């Protein structure tokens, strides 16, 4: 089985949407990525950090999905990363109310020996120095390195972020962040500028409006499945990244053609994530539901126009 190394926050989230409010629940970029990637036949591992306030049952949820957690450090007396956010009525935009780095502030990642030759590395959202620290420990160049990040790190660690972006093959980023990073409003121009920063492939996520894949002048678009109910978009971007990287790791094919399939898988899994608060839907999801929805995706986008 191919190895997928995942880095990112494992966190407590407190979320407010027009439909309700949660206290501290399980969240974090690596959590969503791992849960999503677990729908593929990959040997996945998470590198992250939590405090000893983090419940064992949350760690067990990951282990039950066959995710290796030996790279999740538990800091004695430390407090787990905490994020809280409030969504606007359209659910496409949100305000961060609070980000407490806590144990993440001094985290020095240690990649387990077994995953130093990972086939695919998914650098999920956290401090770019941690993302870099993971790349520096690899003993073999992975077939693909994917990076996800957010405006928070552009605001507080831009030089470090640019240094790690230079070393990755694929960047996944949302539309507003692509504009911030590139200084361009047009997403086509933004992708061209981001290519110049290093990544050969640029994926721009547009929430309920789907995702775009750019490779130079080539553009592919995957819609988001129109859903009757969107409850909480938290983690949708990470779930997308988990589906994308999990599928690539399973299929061992890093061609542009196959990346199109990867963004469909990512969009498919993300469509489940938003149906409940936090990780709830992903935890109760089974492979059959994922497969059935993939069929819906296909019929959503297939048409028969014959062109000369
Ligand atoms: P998404 O909705 O895909 O952007 O991801 C939301 C998840 O990212 C939440 O579960 C948060 O715990 C986590 N998160 C929020 N802010 C940050 C940050 N600055 N760095 C890393 N992870 C974060």
mmCIF file of C-alpha atoms and ligand atoms in Angstrom:
data_model
loop_
_atom_site.group_PDB
_atom_site.id
_atom_site.type_symbol
_atom_site.label_atom_id
_atom_site.label_comp_id
_atom_site.label_asym_id
_atom_site.label_seq_id
_atom_site.Cartn_x
_atom_site.Cartn_y
_atom_site.Cartn_z
ATOM 1 C CA UNK A 1 0.000 0.000 0.000
ATOM 2 C CA UNK A 2 1.293 3.456 -0.811
ATOM 3 C CA UNK A 3 2.195 5.766 2.019
ATOM 4 C CA UNK A 4 0.488 9.114 2.508
ATOM 5 C CA UNK A 5 2.071 11.426 5.049
ATOM 6 C CA UNK A 6 -0.288 14.112 6.372
ATOM 7 C CA UNK A 7 0.718 17.186 8.355
ATOM 8 C CA UNK A 8 -1.729 19.668 9.843
ATOM 9 C CA UNK A 9 -3.560 20.783 12.926
ATOM 10 C CA UNK A 10 -5.459 18.391 15.154
ATOM 11 C CA UNK A 11 -7.683 20.761 17.023
ATOM 12 C CA UNK A 12 -10.644 21.861 19.039
ATOM 13 C CA UNK A 13 -13.095 23.988 17.056
ATOM 14 C CA UNK A 14 -16.041 26.087 18.204
ATOM 15 C CA UNK A 15 -18.333 26.889 15.310
ATOM 16 C CA UNK A 16 -21.293 29.195 14.785
ATOM 17 C CA UNK A 17 -23.474 28.868 11.706
ATOM 18 C CA UNK A 18 -26.961 30.245 11.015
ATOM 19 C CA UNK A 19 -28.218 26.803 12.132
ATOM 20 C CA UNK A 20 -26.568 26.535 15.493
ATOM 21 C CA UNK A 21 -23.497 26.721 17.622
ATOM 22 C CA UNK A 22 -21.069 24.154 19.009
ATOM 23 C CA UNK A 23 -18.827 24.093 22.041
ATOM 24 C CA UNK A 24 -15.329 22.710 21.586
ATOM 25 C CA UNK A 25 -15.571 19.810 19.151
ATOM 26 C CA UNK A 26 -13.031 17.759 17.236
ATOM 27 C CA UNK A 27 -11.514 19.672 14.327
ATOM 28 C CA UNK A 28 -8.241 20.510 12.681
ATOM 29 C CA UNK A 29 -6.928 20.357 9.146
ATOM 30 C CA UNK A 30 -5.112 17.025 9.571
ATOM 31 C CA UNK A 31 -8.175 15.463 11.184
ATOM 32 C CA UNK A 32 -10.381 16.242 8.184
ATOM 33 C CA UNK A 33 -7.645 15.307 5.706
ATOM 34 C CA UNK A 34 -7.030 11.970 7.430
ATOM 35 C CA UNK A 35 -10.711 11.049 7.693
ATOM 36 C CA UNK A 36 -11.210 11.854 4.029
ATOM 37 C CA UNK A 37 -8.074 10.030 2.816
ATOM 38 C CA UNK A 38 -9.140 6.957 4.791
ATOM 39 C CA UNK A 39 -11.712 6.233 2.055
ATOM 40 C CA UNK A 40 -8.831 5.141 -0.192
ATOM 41 C CA UNK A 41 -6.481 2.181 0.035
ATOM 42 C CA UNK A 42 -3.518 4.049 1.441
ATOM 43 C CA UNK A 43 -1.268 3.720 4.448
ATOM 44 C CA UNK A 44 -1.886 7.162 5.984
ATOM 45 C CA UNK A 45 -0.121 8.789 8.921
ATOM 46 C CA UNK A 46 -0.588 12.145 10.646
ATOM 47 C CA UNK A 47 2.183 14.330 12.039
ATOM 48 C CA UNK A 48 0.777 16.891 14.466
ATOM 49 C CA UNK A 49 0.635 17.967 18.087
ATOM 50 C CA UNK A 50 -2.047 18.132 20.800
ATOM 51 C CA UNK A 51 -2.097 18.884 24.518
ATOM 52 C CA UNK A 52 -3.015 16.376 27.195
ATOM 53 C CA UNK A 53 -6.469 18.008 27.254
ATOM 54 C CA UNK A 54 -7.182 16.163 23.999
ATOM 55 C CA UNK A 55 -9.524 13.201 24.588
ATOM 56 C CA UNK A 56 -8.249 9.706 23.871
ATOM 57 C CA UNK A 57 -11.565 8.914 22.164
ATOM 58 C CA UNK A 58 -10.757 11.475 19.439
ATOM 59 C CA UNK A 59 -7.390 9.821 18.822
ATOM 60 C CA UNK A 60 -9.177 6.455 18.731
ATOM 61 C CA UNK A 61 -11.466 7.760 15.991
ATOM 62 C CA UNK A 62 -8.400 8.241 13.809
ATOM 63 C CA UNK A 63 -6.861 4.894 14.732
ATOM 64 C CA UNK A 64 -10.162 3.159 13.967
ATOM 65 C CA UNK A 65 -9.830 4.531 10.442
ATOM 66 C CA UNK A 66 -6.396 2.892 10.176
ATOM 67 C CA UNK A 67 -4.619 6.222 10.385
ATOM 68 C CA UNK A 68 -1.191 5.951 12.019
ATOM 69 C CA UNK A 69 -1.009 8.515 14.850
ATOM 70 C CA UNK A 70 2.501 7.728 16.121
ATOM 71 C CA UNK A 71 3.551 11.140 14.718
ATOM 72 C CA UNK A 72 1.000 13.030 16.859
ATOM 73 C CA UNK A 73 2.924 14.381 19.827
ATOM 74 C CA UNK A 74 1.002 14.778 23.082
ATOM 75 C CA UNK A 75 2.439 17.618 25.160
ATOM 76 C CA UNK A 76 2.096 17.084 28.909
ATOM 77 C CA UNK A 77 0.334 20.022 30.542
ATOM 78 C CA UNK A 78 -0.145 21.617 27.099
ATOM 79 C CA UNK A 79 -3.327 22.973 25.528
ATOM 80 C CA UNK A 80 -4.511 21.813 22.116
ATOM 81 C CA UNK A 81 -4.741 24.265 19.191
ATOM 82 C CA UNK A 82 -8.130 26.010 19.289
ATOM 83 C CA UNK A 83 -9.987 27.764 16.498
ATOM 84 C CA UNK A 84 -13.398 29.383 16.507
ATOM 85 C CA UNK A 85 -15.286 30.816 13.575
ATOM 86 C CA UNK A 86 -18.640 32.279 12.637
ATOM 87 C CA UNK A 87 -20.239 31.801 9.237
ATOM 88 C CA UNK A 88 -22.241 34.455 7.437
ATOM 89 C CA UNK A 89 -25.751 33.712 6.210
ATOM 90 C CA UNK A 90 -24.641 32.529 2.763
ATOM 91 C CA UNK A 91 -22.179 30.063 4.413
ATOM 92 C CA UNK A 92 -19.600 30.937 1.762
ATOM 93 C CA UNK A 93 -17.683 33.296 3.982
ATOM 94 C CA UNK A 94 -16.736 33.255 7.635
ATOM 95 C CA UNK A 95 -14.935 35.285 10.255
ATOM 96 C CA UNK A 96 -12.290 33.749 12.451
ATOM 97 C CA UNK A 97 -13.213 34.735 16.007
ATOM 98 C CA UNK A 98 -10.186 33.259 17.714
ATOM 99 C CA UNK A 99 -7.049 31.260 16.918
ATOM 100 C CA UNK A 100 -5.099 29.955 19.924
ATOM 101 C CA UNK A 101 -1.917 28.279 18.719
ATOM 102 C CA UNK A 102 -1.187 26.795 22.176
ATOM 103 C CA UNK A 103 1.039 23.698 21.738
ATOM 104 C CA UNK A 104 1.471 24.489 18.034
ATOM 105 C CA UNK A 105 3.523 27.586 18.909
ATOM 106 C CA UNK A 106 6.658 25.574 19.785
ATOM 107 C CA UNK A 107 5.991 22.417 17.827
ATOM 108 C CA UNK A 108 8.957 20.651 16.226
ATOM 109 C CA UNK A 109 7.508 17.880 14.057
ATOM 110 C CA UNK A 110 9.060 14.412 14.094
ATOM 111 C CA UNK A 111 8.245 12.237 11.092
ATOM 112 C CA UNK A 112 8.029 8.547 12.093
ATOM 113 C CA UNK A 113 10.849 6.506 10.496
ATOM 114 C CA UNK A 114 8.364 4.417 8.507
ATOM 115 C CA UNK A 115 6.918 7.445 6.697
ATOM 116 C CA UNK A 116 10.156 9.225 5.772
ATOM 117 C CA UNK A 117 9.896 7.685 2.299
ATOM 118 C CA UNK A 118 6.185 8.497 1.843
ATOM 119 C CA UNK A 119 4.881 8.346 -1.724
ATOM 120 C CA UNK A 120 2.658 11.389 -1.323
ATOM 121 C CA UNK A 121 3.011 14.167 1.250
ATOM 122 C CA UNK A 122 -0.011 16.302 2.116
ATOM 123 C CA UNK A 123 1.124 19.444 3.897
ATOM 124 C CA UNK A 124 -2.120 20.549 5.505
ATOM 125 C CA UNK A 125 -2.764 23.888 7.058
ATOM 126 C CA UNK A 126 -0.417 24.868 9.888
ATOM 127 C CA UNK A 127 2.716 26.948 10.408
ATOM 128 C CA UNK A 128 4.836 26.904 7.228
ATOM 129 C CA UNK A 129 7.955 26.243 9.320
ATOM 130 C CA UNK A 130 6.361 22.992 10.505
ATOM 131 C CA UNK A 131 5.471 22.099 6.901
ATOM 132 C CA UNK A 132 9.107 22.809 5.940
ATOM 133 C CA UNK A 133 10.402 20.843 8.945
ATOM 134 C CA UNK A 134 8.553 17.794 7.674
ATOM 135 C CA UNK A 135 9.955 18.088 4.134
ATOM 136 C CA UNK A 136 13.470 18.376 5.576
ATOM 137 C CA UNK A 137 13.140 14.995 7.312
ATOM 138 C CA UNK A 138 12.189 13.010 4.203
ATOM 139 C CA UNK A 139 14.803 10.544 3.008
ATOM 140 C CA UNK A 140 13.389 10.251 -0.496
ATOM 141 C CA UNK A 141 11.725 12.733 -2.855
ATOM 142 C CA UNK A 142 7.959 11.936 -2.758
ATOM 143 C CA UNK A 143 6.111 11.383 -6.035
ATOM 144 C CA UNK A 144 3.915 14.339 -5.143
ATOM 145 C CA UNK A 145 3.918 17.065 -2.505
ATOM 146 C CA UNK A 146 0.642 18.922 -2.001
ATOM 147 C CA UNK A 147 0.302 22.024 0.173
ATOM 148 C CA UNK A 148 -2.774 23.660 1.648
ATOM 149 C CA UNK A 149 -2.661 26.898 3.600
ATOM 150 C CA UNK A 150 -4.776 29.880 4.590
ATOM 151 C CA UNK A 151 -4.761 33.664 4.958
ATOM 152 C CA UNK A 152 -3.731 33.426 8.640
ATOM 153 C CA UNK A 153 -0.234 32.255 7.602
ATOM 154 C CA UNK A 154 -0.026 34.770 4.747
ATOM 155 C CA UNK A 155 -0.624 37.479 7.339
ATOM 156 C CA UNK A 156 1.828 36.280 9.970
ATOM 157 C CA UNK A 157 4.501 34.125 8.237
ATOM 158 C CA UNK A 158 4.618 35.085 4.541
ATOM 159 C CA UNK A 159 8.396 34.644 3.895
ATOM 160 C CA UNK A 160 8.337 31.162 5.479
ATOM 161 C CA UNK A 161 5.202 30.296 3.517
ATOM 162 C CA UNK A 162 6.766 31.395 0.218
ATOM 163 C CA UNK A 163 9.834 29.266 0.971
ATOM 164 C CA UNK A 164 7.766 26.119 1.443
ATOM 165 C CA UNK A 165 5.475 26.866 -1.523
ATOM 166 C CA UNK A 166 8.608 26.857 -3.693
ATOM 167 C CA UNK A 167 9.181 23.187 -2.828
ATOM 168 C CA UNK A 168 5.729 21.742 -3.570
ATOM 169 C CA UNK A 169 4.123 20.320 -6.722
ATOM 170 C CA UNK A 170 0.495 21.212 -5.988
ATOM 171 C CA UNK A 171 -1.033 24.031 -3.963
ATOM 172 C CA UNK A 172 -4.691 23.953 -2.930
ATOM 173 C CA UNK A 173 -6.011 27.296 -1.803
ATOM 174 C CA UNK A 174 -9.375 29.057 -1.738
ATOM 175 C CA UNK A 175 -10.293 31.903 -4.086
ATOM 176 C CA UNK A 176 -9.865 34.742 -1.583
ATOM 177 C CA UNK A 177 -6.506 33.368 -0.459
ATOM 178 C CA UNK A 178 -5.360 32.981 -4.078
ATOM 179 C CA UNK A 179 -6.181 36.665 -4.597
ATOM 180 C CA UNK A 180 -4.338 37.649 -1.427
ATOM 181 C CA UNK A 181 -1.263 35.582 -2.298
ATOM 182 C CA UNK A 182 -1.014 36.804 -5.892
ATOM 183 C CA UNK A 183 -2.394 40.339 -5.664
ATOM 184 C CA UNK A 184 -4.592 39.521 -8.697
ATOM 185 C CA UNK A 185 -8.396 39.558 -8.732
ATOM 186 C CA UNK A 186 -8.800 37.325 -11.805
ATOM 187 C CA UNK A 187 -8.300 33.729 -10.721
ATOM 188 C CA UNK A 188 -6.670 32.922 -14.066
ATOM 189 C CA UNK A 189 -4.067 35.621 -13.489
ATOM 190 C CA UNK A 190 -3.770 34.602 -9.836
ATOM 191 C CA UNK A 191 -3.034 30.979 -10.813
ATOM 192 C CA UNK A 192 -0.397 32.137 -13.327
ATOM 193 C CA UNK A 193 1.364 34.146 -10.608
ATOM 194 C CA UNK A 194 1.155 31.287 -8.125
ATOM 195 C CA UNK A 195 2.706 28.950 -10.718
ATOM 196 C CA UNK A 196 5.671 31.316 -10.723
ATOM 197 C CA UNK A 197 6.085 30.798 -6.981
ATOM 198 C CA UNK A 198 6.855 27.099 -7.614
ATOM 199 C CA UNK A 199 3.859 24.733 -7.837
ATOM 200 C CA UNK A 200 3.296 23.106 -11.222
ATOM 201 C CA UNK A 201 -0.375 22.573 -10.363
ATOM 202 C CA UNK A 202 -2.638 25.149 -8.740
ATOM 203 C CA UNK A 203 -6.035 24.143 -7.346
ATOM 204 C CA UNK A 204 -8.359 27.006 -6.429
ATOM 205 C CA UNK A 205 -11.326 26.061 -4.240
ATOM 206 C CA UNK A 206 -14.467 28.142 -4.591
ATOM 207 C CA UNK A 207 -16.692 26.646 -1.902
ATOM 208 C CA UNK A 208 -20.165 25.854 -3.212
ATOM 209 C CA UNK A 209 -18.978 27.036 -6.648
ATOM 210 C CA UNK A 210 -16.574 24.130 -7.133
ATOM 211 C CA UNK A 211 -12.841 23.993 -7.761
ATOM 212 C CA UNK A 212 -10.463 24.879 -10.591
ATOM 213 C CA UNK A 213 -7.308 22.983 -11.533
ATOM 214 C CA UNK A 214 -4.605 24.875 -13.427
ATOM 215 C CA UNK A 215 -1.523 23.504 -15.118
ATOM 216 C CA UNK A 216 0.006 26.331 -17.137
ATOM 217 C CA UNK A 217 -2.612 27.272 -19.735
ATOM 218 C CA UNK A 218 -4.727 24.163 -19.082
ATOM 219 C CA UNK A 219 -7.806 24.642 -16.884
ATOM 220 C CA UNK A 220 -10.219 22.027 -15.544
ATOM 221 C CA UNK A 221 -13.336 22.771 -13.507
ATOM 222 C CA UNK A 222 -15.113 20.486 -11.027
ATOM 223 C CA UNK A 223 -18.462 21.676 -9.695
ATOM 224 C CA UNK A 224 -19.530 21.227 -6.118
ATOM 225 C CA UNK A 225 -22.541 18.944 -5.877
ATOM 226 C CA UNK A 226 -25.640 21.126 -5.379
ATOM 227 C CA UNK A 227 -26.914 20.079 -1.952
ATOM 228 C CA UNK A 228 -30.306 20.588 -0.406
ATOM 229 C CA UNK A 229 -28.772 21.437 2.943
ATOM 230 C CA UNK A 230 -25.400 22.813 3.882
ATOM 231 C CA UNK A 231 -25.022 22.819 7.613
ATOM 232 C CA UNK A 232 -21.405 23.667 8.425
ATOM 233 C CA UNK A 233 -18.661 24.194 5.813
ATOM 234 C CA UNK A 234 -15.813 23.814 8.355
ATOM 235 C CA UNK A 235 -13.217 21.379 7.094
ATOM 236 C CA UNK A 236 -14.606 21.195 3.556
ATOM 237 C CA UNK A 237 -11.307 22.470 2.121
ATOM 238 C CA UNK A 238 -9.300 19.951 4.136
ATOM 239 C CA UNK A 239 -11.668 17.135 3.266
ATOM 240 C CA UNK A 240 -11.207 18.093 -0.380
ATOM 241 C CA UNK A 241 -7.416 17.993 0.083
ATOM 242 C CA UNK A 242 -7.671 14.587 1.799
ATOM 243 C CA UNK A 243 -9.727 13.168 -1.060
ATOM 244 C CA UNK A 244 -7.365 14.662 -3.622
ATOM 245 C CA UNK A 245 -4.162 13.380 -2.025
ATOM 246 C CA UNK A 246 -5.666 10.049 -0.918
ATOM 247 C CA UNK A 247 -6.834 9.265 -4.422
ATOM 248 C CA UNK A 248 -3.483 10.264 -5.978
ATOM 249 C CA UNK A 249 -1.609 8.128 -3.441
ATOM 250 C CA UNK A 250 -3.852 5.146 -4.138
ATOM 251 C CA UNK A 251 -3.702 5.454 -7.926
ATOM 252 C CA UNK A 252 0.055 6.185 -8.160
ATOM 253 C CA UNK A 253 -0.594 8.394 -11.151
ATOM 254 C CA UNK A 254 0.396 12.038 -10.994
ATOM 255 C CA UNK A 255 -0.581 13.034 -14.536
ATOM 256 C CA UNK A 256 -2.751 16.092 -15.170
ATOM 257 C CA UNK A 257 -5.495 13.774 -16.482
ATOM 258 C CA UNK A 258 -5.557 11.855 -13.224
ATOM 259 C CA UNK A 259 -5.534 15.051 -11.168
ATOM 260 C CA UNK A 260 -8.876 15.861 -12.780
ATOM 261 C CA UNK A 261 -10.227 12.661 -11.218
ATOM 262 C CA UNK A 262 -8.565 13.594 -7.941
ATOM 263 C CA UNK A 263 -10.394 16.901 -7.722
ATOM 264 C CA UNK A 264 -13.688 15.123 -8.415
ATOM 265 C CA UNK A 265 -12.951 12.701 -5.551
ATOM 266 C CA UNK A 266 -12.021 15.661 -3.333
ATOM 267 C CA UNK A 267 -15.237 17.508 -4.208
ATOM 268 C CA UNK A 268 -17.281 14.362 -3.685
ATOM 269 C CA UNK A 269 -15.968 13.786 -0.164
ATOM 270 C CA UNK A 270 -16.234 17.490 0.731
ATOM 271 C CA UNK A 271 -19.925 17.398 -0.202
ATOM 272 C CA UNK A 272 -20.520 15.060 2.753
ATOM 273 C CA UNK A 273 -18.420 17.023 5.220
ATOM 274 C CA UNK A 274 -20.676 20.096 5.050
ATOM 275 C CA UNK A 275 -23.864 18.187 5.877
ATOM 276 C CA UNK A 276 -23.270 18.108 9.655
ATOM 277 C CA UNK A 277 -21.280 20.000 12.249
ATOM 278 C CA UNK A 278 -17.522 19.399 12.343
ATOM 279 C CA UNK A 279 -16.372 15.856 11.612
ATOM 280 C CA UNK A 280 -19.722 14.210 12.429
ATOM 281 C CA UNK A 281 -20.704 13.321 8.875
ATOM 282 C CA UNK A 282 -17.254 12.059 7.901
ATOM 283 C CA UNK A 283 -17.143 9.810 10.939
ATOM 284 C CA UNK A 284 -20.460 8.200 10.068
ATOM 285 C CA UNK A 285 -19.868 7.935 6.336
ATOM 286 C CA UNK A 286 -19.453 4.622 4.534
ATOM 287 C CA UNK A 287 -17.810 3.692 1.240
ATOM 288 C CA UNK A 288 -21.095 2.829 -0.446
ATOM 289 C CA UNK A 289 -22.482 6.336 0.099
ATOM 290 C CA UNK A 290 -19.268 7.765 -1.317
ATOM 291 C CA UNK A 291 -19.523 5.551 -4.389
ATOM 292 C CA UNK A 292 -23.200 6.405 -4.989
ATOM 293 C CA UNK A 293 -22.541 10.108 -4.832
ATOM 294 C CA UNK A 294 -19.658 9.745 -7.260
ATOM 295 C CA UNK A 295 -22.224 8.439 -9.751
ATOM 296 C CA UNK A 296 -24.323 11.563 -9.148
ATOM 297 C CA UNK A 297 -21.236 13.661 -9.811
ATOM 298 C CA UNK A 298 -20.703 11.931 -13.110
ATOM 299 C CA UNK A 299 -24.242 12.508 -14.305
ATOM 300 C CA UNK A 300 -24.078 16.132 -13.139
ATOM 301 C CA UNK A 301 -21.232 16.892 -15.511
ATOM 302 C CA UNK A 302 -21.677 14.502 -18.460
ATOM 303 C CA UNK A 303 -23.131 15.751 -21.726
ATOM 304 C CA UNK A 304 -23.228 14.535 -25.290
ATOM 305 C CA UNK A 305 -22.459 17.435 -27.575
ATOM 306 C CA UNK A 306 -20.523 16.167 -30.547
ATOM 307 C CA UNK A 307 -17.810 18.487 -31.772
ATOM 308 C CA UNK A 308 -15.848 18.116 -35.024
HETATM 309 P P1 LIG B 1 -11.301 24.637 6.353
HETATM 310 O O1 LIG B 1 -12.750 24.903 6.667
HETATM 311 O O2 LIG B 1 -11.095 23.536 5.372
HETATM 312 O O3 LIG B 1 -10.554 25.886 6.025
HETATM 313 O O4 LIG B 1 -10.632 24.078 7.686
HETATM 314 C C1 LIG B 1 -11.097 24.360 8.952
HETATM 315 C C2 LIG B 1 -10.180 23.685 9.962
HETATM 316 O O5 LIG B 1 -8.911 24.319 9.938
HETATM 317 C C3 LIG B 1 -10.704 23.790 11.369
HETATM 318 O O6 LIG B 1 -10.986 22.490 11.863
HETATM 319 C C4 LIG B 1 -9.593 24.469 12.174
HETATM 320 O O7 LIG B 1 -9.261 23.785 13.357
HETATM 321 C C5 LIG B 1 -8.413 24.504 11.238
HETATM 322 N N1 LIG B 1 -7.746 25.806 11.270
HETATM 323 C C6 LIG B 1 -8.298 27.032 11.419
HETATM 324 N N2 LIG B 1 -7.352 27.991 11.396
HETATM 325 C C7 LIG B 1 -6.170 27.364 11.222
HETATM 326 C C8 LIG B 1 -4.814 27.800 11.105
HETATM 327 N N3 LIG B 1 -4.473 29.089 11.163
HETATM 328 N N4 LIG B 1 -3.869 26.862 10.896
HETATM 329 C C9 LIG B 1 -4.196 25.573 10.821
HETATM 330 N N5 LIG B 1 -5.432 25.069 10.942
HETATM 331 C C10 LIG B 1 -6.420 25.966 11.130
#
